[in-house]
mmCIF file of C-alpha atoms in Angstrom:
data_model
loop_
_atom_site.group_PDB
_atom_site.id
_atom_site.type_symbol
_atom_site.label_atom_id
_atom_site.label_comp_id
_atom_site.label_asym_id
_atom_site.label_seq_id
_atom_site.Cartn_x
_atom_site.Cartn_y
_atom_site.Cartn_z
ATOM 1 C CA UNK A 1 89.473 99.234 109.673
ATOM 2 C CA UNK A 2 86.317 101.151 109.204
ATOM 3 C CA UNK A 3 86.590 104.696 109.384
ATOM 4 C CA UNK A 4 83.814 106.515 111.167
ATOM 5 C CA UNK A 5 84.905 110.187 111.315
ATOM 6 C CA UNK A 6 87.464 111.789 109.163
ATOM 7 C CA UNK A 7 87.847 115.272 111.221
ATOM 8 C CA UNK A 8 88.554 114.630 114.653
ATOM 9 C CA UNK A 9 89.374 118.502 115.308
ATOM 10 C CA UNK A 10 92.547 117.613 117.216
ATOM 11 C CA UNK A 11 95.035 119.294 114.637
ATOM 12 C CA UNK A 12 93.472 122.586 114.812
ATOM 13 C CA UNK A 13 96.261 123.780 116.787
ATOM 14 C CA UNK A 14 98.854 122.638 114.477
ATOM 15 C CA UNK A 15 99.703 119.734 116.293
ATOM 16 C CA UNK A 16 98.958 115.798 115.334
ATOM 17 C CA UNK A 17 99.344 112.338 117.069
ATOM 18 C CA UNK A 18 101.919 110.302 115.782
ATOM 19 C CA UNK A 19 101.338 106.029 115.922
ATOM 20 C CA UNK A 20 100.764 105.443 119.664
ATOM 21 C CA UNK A 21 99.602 108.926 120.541
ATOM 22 C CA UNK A 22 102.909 110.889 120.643
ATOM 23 C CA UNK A 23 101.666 114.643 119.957
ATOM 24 C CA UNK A 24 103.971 116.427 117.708
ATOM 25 C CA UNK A 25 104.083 119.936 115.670
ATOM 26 C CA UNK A 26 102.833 119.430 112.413
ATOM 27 C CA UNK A 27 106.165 121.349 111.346
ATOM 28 C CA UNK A 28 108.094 118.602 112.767
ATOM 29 C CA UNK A 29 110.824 116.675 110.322
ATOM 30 C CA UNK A 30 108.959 113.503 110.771
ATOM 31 C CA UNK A 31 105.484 114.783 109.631
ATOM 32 C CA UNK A 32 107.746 116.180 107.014
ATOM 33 C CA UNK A 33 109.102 113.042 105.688
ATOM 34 C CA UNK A 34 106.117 110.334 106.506
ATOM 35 C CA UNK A 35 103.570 113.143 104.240
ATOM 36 C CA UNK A 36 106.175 113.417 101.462
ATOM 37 C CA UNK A 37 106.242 110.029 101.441
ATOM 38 C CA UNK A 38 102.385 110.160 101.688
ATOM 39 C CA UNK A 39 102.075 112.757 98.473
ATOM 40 C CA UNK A 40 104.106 110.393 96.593
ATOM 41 C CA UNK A 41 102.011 107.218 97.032
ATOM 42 C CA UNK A 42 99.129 109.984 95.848
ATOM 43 C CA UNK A 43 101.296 110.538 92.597
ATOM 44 C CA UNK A 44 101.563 107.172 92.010
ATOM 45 C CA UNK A 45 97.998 106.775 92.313
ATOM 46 C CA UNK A 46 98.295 108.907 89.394
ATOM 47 C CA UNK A 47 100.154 107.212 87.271
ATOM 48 C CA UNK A 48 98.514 103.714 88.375
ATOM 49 C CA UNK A 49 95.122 105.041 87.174
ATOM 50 C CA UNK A 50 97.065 106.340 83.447
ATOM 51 C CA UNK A 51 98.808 103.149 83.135
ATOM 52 C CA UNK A 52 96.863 99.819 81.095
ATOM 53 C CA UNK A 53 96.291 96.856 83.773
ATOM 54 C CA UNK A 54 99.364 94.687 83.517
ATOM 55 C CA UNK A 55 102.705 94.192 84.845
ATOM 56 C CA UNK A 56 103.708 97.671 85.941
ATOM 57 C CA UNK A 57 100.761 98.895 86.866
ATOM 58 C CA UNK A 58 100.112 96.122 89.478
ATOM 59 C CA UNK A 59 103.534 96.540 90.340
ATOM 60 C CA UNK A 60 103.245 100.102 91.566
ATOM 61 C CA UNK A 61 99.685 98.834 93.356
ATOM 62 C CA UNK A 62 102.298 96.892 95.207
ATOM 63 C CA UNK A 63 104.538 99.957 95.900
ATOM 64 C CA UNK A 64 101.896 102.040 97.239
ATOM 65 C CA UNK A 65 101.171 99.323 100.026
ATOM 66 C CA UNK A 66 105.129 98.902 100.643
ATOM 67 C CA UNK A 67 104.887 102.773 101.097
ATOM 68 C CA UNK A 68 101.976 102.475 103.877
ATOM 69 C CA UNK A 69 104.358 100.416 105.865
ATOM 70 C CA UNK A 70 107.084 103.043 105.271
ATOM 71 C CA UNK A 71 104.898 105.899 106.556
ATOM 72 C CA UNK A 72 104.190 103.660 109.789
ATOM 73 C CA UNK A 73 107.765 103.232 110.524
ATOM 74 C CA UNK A 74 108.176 106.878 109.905
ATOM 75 C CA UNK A 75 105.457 107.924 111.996
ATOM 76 C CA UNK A 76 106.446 105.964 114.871
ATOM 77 C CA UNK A 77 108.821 107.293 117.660
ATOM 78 C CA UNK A 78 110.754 104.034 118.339
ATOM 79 C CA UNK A 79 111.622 106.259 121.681
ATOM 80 C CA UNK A 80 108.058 105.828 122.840
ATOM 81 C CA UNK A 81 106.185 103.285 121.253
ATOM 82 C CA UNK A 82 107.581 100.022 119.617
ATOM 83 C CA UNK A 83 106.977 99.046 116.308
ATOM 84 C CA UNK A 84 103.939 97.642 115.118
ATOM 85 C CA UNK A 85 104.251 94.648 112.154
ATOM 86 C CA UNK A 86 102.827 97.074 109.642
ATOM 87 C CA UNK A 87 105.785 99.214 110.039
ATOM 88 C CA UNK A 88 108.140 96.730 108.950
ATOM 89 C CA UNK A 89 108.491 96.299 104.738
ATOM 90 C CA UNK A 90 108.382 92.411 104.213
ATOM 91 C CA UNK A 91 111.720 90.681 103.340
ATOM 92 C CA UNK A 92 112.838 90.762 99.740
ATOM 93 C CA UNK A 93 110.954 93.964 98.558
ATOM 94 C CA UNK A 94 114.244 96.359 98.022
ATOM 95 C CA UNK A 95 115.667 93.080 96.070
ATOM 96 C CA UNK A 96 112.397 92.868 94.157
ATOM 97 C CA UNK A 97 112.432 96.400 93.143
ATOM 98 C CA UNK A 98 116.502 95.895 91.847
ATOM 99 C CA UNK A 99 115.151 92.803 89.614
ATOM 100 C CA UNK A 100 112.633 95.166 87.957
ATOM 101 C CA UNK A 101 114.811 97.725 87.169
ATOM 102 C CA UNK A 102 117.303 95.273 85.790
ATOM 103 C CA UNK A 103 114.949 93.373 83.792
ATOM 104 C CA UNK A 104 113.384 97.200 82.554
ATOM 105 C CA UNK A 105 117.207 97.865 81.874
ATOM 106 C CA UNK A 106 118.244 94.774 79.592
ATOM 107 C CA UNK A 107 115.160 95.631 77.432
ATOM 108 C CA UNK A 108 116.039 98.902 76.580
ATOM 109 C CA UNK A 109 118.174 100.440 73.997
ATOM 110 C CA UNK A 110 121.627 101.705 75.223
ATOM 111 C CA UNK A 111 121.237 105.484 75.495
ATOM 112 C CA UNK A 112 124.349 107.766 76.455
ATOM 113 C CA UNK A 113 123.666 111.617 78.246
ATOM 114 C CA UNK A 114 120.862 113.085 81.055
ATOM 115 C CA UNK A 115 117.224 112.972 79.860
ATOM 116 C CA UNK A 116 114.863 115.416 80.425
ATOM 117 C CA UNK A 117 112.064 114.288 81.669
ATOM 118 C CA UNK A 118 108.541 114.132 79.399
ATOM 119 C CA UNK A 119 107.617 112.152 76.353
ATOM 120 C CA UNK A 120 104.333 110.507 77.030
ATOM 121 C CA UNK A 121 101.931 112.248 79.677
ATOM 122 C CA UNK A 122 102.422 109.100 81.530
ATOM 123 C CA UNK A 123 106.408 108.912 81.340
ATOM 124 C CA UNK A 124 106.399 112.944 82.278
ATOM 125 C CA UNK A 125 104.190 111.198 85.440
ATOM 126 C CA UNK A 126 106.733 109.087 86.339
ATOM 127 C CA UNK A 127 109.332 111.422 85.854
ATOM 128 C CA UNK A 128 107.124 113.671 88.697
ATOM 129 C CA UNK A 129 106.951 110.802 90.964
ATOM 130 C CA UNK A 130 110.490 109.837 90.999
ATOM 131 C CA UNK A 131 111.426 113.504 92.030
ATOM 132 C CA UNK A 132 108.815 113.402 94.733
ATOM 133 C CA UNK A 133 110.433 109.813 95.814
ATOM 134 C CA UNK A 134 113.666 111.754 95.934
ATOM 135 C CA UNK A 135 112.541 114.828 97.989
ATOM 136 C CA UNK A 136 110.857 111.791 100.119
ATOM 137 C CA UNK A 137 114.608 110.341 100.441
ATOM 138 C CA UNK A 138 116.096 113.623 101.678
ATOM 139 C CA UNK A 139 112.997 114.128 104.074
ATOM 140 C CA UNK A 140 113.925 110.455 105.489
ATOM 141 C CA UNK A 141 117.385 111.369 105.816
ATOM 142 C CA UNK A 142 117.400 114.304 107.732
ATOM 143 C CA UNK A 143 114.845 112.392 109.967
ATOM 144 C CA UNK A 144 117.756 109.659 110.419
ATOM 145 C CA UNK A 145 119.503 112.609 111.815
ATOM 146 C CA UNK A 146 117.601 112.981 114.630
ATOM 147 C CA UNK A 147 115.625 109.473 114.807
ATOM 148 C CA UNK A 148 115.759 105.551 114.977
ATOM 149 C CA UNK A 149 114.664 104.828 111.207
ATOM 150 C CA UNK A 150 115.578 101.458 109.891
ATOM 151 C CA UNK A 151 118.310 101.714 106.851
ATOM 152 C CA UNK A 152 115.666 99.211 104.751
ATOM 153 C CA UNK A 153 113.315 102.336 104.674
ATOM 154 C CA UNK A 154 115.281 104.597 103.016
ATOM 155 C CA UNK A 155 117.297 102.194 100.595
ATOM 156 C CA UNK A 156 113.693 101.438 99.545
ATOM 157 C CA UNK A 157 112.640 104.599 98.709
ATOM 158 C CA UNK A 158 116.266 105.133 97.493
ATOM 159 C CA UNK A 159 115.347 102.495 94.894
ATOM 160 C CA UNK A 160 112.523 103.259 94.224
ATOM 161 C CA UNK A 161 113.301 106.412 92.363
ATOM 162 C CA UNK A 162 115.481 104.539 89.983
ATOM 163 C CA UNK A 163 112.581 102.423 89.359
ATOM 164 C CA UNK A 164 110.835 105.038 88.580
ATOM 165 C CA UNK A 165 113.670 106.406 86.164
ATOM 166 C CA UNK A 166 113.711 103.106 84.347
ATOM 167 C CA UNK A 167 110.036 103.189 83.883
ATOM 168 C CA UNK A 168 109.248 106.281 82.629
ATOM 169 C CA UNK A 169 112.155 105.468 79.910
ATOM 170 C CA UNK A 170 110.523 102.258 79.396
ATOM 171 C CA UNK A 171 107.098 103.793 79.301
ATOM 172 C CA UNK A 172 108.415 106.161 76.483
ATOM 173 C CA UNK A 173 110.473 103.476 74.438
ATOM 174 C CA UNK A 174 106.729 101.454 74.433
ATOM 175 C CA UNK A 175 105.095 104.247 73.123
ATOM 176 C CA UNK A 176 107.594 104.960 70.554
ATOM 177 C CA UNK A 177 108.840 108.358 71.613
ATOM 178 C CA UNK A 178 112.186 109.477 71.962
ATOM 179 C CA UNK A 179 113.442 110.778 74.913
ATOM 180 C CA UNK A 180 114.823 114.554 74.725
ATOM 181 C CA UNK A 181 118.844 114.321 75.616
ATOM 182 C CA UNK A 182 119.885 117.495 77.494
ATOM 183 C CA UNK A 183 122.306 119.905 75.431
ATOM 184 C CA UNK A 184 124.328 121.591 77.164
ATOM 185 C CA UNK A 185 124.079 125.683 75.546
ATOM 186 C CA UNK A 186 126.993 127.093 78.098
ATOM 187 C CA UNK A 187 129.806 126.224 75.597
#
């Protein structure tokens, strides 16, 4: 899809179109959770362009598509307009993402407490991104309050912030630097 015109002047009045025309406040829950989800993929971008070409960072390339088809579903009032294909996540992905974490899981060391997050610049990234993925996940589930929104879309994003857990302890175990455990000082 070639893009011709990137202002169109039609949300000057705090109002957008959501997929099949449906005008909405830009306040609205669903804008809420679709851009959340939106500012996330950016994050990842992020983190895509600090990581080395390889495994991961491919993998997240692959995320940041999955998360396009989220925002479609998201932005689509099932009320008024039916899905389109690209609002669908294709079969297998939330499975895909549990194999990754597993497989990031059996090759780390067994640590016990909460970690704050940092180490690396990159693991701190990942560390932002998975609480942006979570904010997503609340965003998505208020919207379920109100909205058709297919249970795959927010066990994905659901998962996704573990993934993103496991690889910004991953990222720091490459590297060599130990994670900070938190202490608790209220004794």
């Amino acid at each position: 899809m070639k893009i011709t015109k990137v202002y169109t002047r039609t949300g000057d009045q705090g109002e957008t179109s959501l997929v099949g025309g449906v005008r909405i406040k830009k306040s609205h829950i669903r804008l809420e959770a679709y851009g959340t989800v939106d500012e996330l993929s950016a994050h990842l971008g992020l983190l895509v362009a600090m990581l080395e070409t390889g495994e991961e960072h491919d993998f997240l390339i692959r995320v940041q598509n999955n998360l396009f088809n989220v925002c479609t579903h998201l932005a689509t009032d099932q009320s008024q307009t039916p899905l389109y294909p690209s609002a669908h996540l294709a079969e297998g992905e939330i499975e895909l993402l549990e194999k990754r974490i597993d497989e990031i899981m059996q090759s780390l060391p067994e640590r016990q407490g909460f970690v704050l997050p940092g180490g690396t610049t990159t693991a701190a990234q990942a560390h932002v991104c998975r609480t942006v993925c979570r904010r997503a996940e609340r965003r998505i589930a208020a919207l379920t309050e109100e909205a058709q929104i297919a249970p795959e879309m927010q066990q994905y994003v659901n998962r996704l912030s573990d993934y993103l857990f496991v690889l910004a302890k991953i990222i720091n175990f490459n590297a060599g630097k130990s994670e900070i455990v938190w202490q608790n000082v209220c004794k």
